[in-house]
PDB file of C-alpha atoms in Angstrom:
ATOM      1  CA  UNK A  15      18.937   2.814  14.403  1.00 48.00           C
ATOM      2  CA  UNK A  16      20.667   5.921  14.850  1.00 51.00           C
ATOM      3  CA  UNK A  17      19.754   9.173  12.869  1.00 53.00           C
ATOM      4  CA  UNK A  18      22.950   8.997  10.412  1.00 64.00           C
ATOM      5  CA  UNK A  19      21.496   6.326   8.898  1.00 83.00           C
ATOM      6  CA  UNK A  20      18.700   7.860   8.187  1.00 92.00           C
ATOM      7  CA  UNK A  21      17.922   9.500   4.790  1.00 94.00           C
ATOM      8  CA  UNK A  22      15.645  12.662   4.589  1.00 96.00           C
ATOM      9  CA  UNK A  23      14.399  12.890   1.810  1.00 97.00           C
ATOM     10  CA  UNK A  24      12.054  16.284   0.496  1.00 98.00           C
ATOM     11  CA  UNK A  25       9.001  14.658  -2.213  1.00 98.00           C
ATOM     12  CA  UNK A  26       6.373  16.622  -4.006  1.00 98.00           C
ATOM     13  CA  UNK A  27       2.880  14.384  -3.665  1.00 98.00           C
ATOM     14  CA  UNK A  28      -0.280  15.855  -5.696  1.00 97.00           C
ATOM     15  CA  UNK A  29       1.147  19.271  -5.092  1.00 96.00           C
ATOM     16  CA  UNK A  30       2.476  19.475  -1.096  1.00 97.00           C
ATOM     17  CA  UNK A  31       6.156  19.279  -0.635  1.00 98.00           C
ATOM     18  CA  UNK A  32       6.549  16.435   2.104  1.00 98.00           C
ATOM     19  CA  UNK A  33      10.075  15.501   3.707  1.00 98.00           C
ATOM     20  CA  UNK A  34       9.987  11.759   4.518  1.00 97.00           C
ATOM     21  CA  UNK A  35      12.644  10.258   6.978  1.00 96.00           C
ATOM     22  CA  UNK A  36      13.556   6.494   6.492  1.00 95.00           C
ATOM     23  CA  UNK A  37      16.348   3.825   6.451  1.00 96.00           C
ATOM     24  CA  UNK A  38      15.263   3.135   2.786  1.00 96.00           C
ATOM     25  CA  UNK A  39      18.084   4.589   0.255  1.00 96.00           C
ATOM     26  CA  UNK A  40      16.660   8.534  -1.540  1.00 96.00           C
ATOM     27  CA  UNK A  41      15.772   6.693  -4.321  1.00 97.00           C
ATOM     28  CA  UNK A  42      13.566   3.931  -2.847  1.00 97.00           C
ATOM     29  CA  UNK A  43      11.277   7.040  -0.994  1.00 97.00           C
ATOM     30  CA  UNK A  44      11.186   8.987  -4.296  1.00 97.00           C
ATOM     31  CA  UNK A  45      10.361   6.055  -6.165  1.00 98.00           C
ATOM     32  CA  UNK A  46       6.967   5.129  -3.175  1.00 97.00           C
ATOM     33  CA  UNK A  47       6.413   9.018  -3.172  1.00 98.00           C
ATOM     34  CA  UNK A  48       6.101   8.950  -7.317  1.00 98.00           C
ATOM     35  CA  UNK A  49       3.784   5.712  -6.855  1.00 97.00           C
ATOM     36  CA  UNK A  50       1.445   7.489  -4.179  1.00 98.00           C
ATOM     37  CA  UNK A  51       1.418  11.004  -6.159  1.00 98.00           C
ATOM     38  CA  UNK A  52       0.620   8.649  -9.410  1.00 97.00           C
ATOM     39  CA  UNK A  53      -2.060   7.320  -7.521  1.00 97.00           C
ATOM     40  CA  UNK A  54      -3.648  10.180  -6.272  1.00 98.00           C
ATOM     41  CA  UNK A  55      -3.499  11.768  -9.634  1.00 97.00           C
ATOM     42  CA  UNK A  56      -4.935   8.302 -11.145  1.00 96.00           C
ATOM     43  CA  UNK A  57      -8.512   8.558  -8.459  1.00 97.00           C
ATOM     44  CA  UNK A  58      -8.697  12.500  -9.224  1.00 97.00           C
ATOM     45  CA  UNK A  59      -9.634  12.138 -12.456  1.00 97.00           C
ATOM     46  CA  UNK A  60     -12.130   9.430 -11.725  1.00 96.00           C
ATOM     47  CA  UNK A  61     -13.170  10.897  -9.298  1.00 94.00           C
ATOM     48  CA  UNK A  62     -12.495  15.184  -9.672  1.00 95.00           C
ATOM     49  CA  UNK A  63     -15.054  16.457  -6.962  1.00 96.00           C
ATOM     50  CA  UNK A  64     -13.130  14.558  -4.039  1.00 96.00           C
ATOM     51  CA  UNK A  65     -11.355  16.799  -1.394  1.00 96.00           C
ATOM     52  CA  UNK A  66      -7.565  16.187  -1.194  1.00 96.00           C
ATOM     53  CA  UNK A  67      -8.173  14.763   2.427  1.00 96.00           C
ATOM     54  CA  UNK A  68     -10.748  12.276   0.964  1.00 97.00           C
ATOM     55  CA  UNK A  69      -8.877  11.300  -2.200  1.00 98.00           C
ATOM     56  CA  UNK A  70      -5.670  10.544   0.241  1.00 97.00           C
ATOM     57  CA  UNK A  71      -8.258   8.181   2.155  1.00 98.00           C
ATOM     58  CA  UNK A  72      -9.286   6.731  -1.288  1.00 97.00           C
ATOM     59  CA  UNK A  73      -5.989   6.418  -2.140  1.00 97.00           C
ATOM     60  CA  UNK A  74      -5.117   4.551   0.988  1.00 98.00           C
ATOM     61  CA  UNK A  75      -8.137   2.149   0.585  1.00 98.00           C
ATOM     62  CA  UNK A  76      -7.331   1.075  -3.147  1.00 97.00           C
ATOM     63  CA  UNK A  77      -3.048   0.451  -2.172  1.00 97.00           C
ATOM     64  CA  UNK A  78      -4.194  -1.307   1.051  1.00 98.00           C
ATOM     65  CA  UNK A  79      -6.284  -3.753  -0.862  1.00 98.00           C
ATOM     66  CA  UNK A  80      -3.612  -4.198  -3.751  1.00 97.00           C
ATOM     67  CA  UNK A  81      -1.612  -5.139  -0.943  1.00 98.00           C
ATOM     68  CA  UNK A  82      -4.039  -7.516   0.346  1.00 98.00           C
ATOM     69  CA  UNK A  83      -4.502  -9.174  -2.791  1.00 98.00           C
ATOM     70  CA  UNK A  84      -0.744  -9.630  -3.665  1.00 98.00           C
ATOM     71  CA  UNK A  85      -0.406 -11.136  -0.106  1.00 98.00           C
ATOM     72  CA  UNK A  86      -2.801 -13.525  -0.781  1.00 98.00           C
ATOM     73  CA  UNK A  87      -1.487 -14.401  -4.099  1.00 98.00           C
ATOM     74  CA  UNK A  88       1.726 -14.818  -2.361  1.00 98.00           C
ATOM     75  CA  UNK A  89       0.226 -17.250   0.301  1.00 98.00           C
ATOM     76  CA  UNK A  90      -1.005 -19.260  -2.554  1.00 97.00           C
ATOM     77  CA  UNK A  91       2.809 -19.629  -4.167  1.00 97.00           C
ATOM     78  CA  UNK A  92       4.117 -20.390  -1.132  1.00 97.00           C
ATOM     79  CA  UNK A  93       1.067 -22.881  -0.224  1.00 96.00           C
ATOM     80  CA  UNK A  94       1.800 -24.593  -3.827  1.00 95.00           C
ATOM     81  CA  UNK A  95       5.757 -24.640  -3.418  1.00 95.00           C
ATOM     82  CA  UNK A  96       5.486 -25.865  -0.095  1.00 94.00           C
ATOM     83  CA  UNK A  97       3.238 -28.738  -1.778  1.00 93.00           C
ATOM     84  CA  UNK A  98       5.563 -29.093  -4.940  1.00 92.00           C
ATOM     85  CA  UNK A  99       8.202 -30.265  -2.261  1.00 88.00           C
ATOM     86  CA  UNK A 100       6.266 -32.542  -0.076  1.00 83.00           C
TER      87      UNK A 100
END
């Protein structure tokens, strides 16, 4: 992938400007940047004593189980569809 394909694209996550570089259109980063900041925000008032460095951990722990869980769930479609046409 060459770089003029690449979008660069400056975001503002709980606070710190960060400039992410994907193939992803502007408005697809801005949109996971939002969802992350959201995030962060969403465990800092839970949780207000936590150091930026170990809410970002936090924060990476509860979207990497979300994940895990809607992979699953997916699995489980795709085990039942496969089934439904059998």
């Amino acid at each position: 992938m060459s770089d003029d394909t690449r979008n660069r694209v400056t975001v503002d996550i709980y606070g710190q400007p960060y400039t992410i570089v994907g193939a992803e259109s502007a408005s697809h980063i801005r949109q996971v940047a939002s969802m992350v900041d959201e995030k962060m925000r969403e465990i800092s008032v839970k949780n207000p004593s936590l150091d930026t460095s170990k809410l970002a951990v936090l924060t990476a722990v509860n979207t990497i189980h979300d994940y895990l869980k809607i992979q699953e769930q997916l699995h489980q479609l795709q085990l039942k569809l496969q089934k439904e046409k059998d």
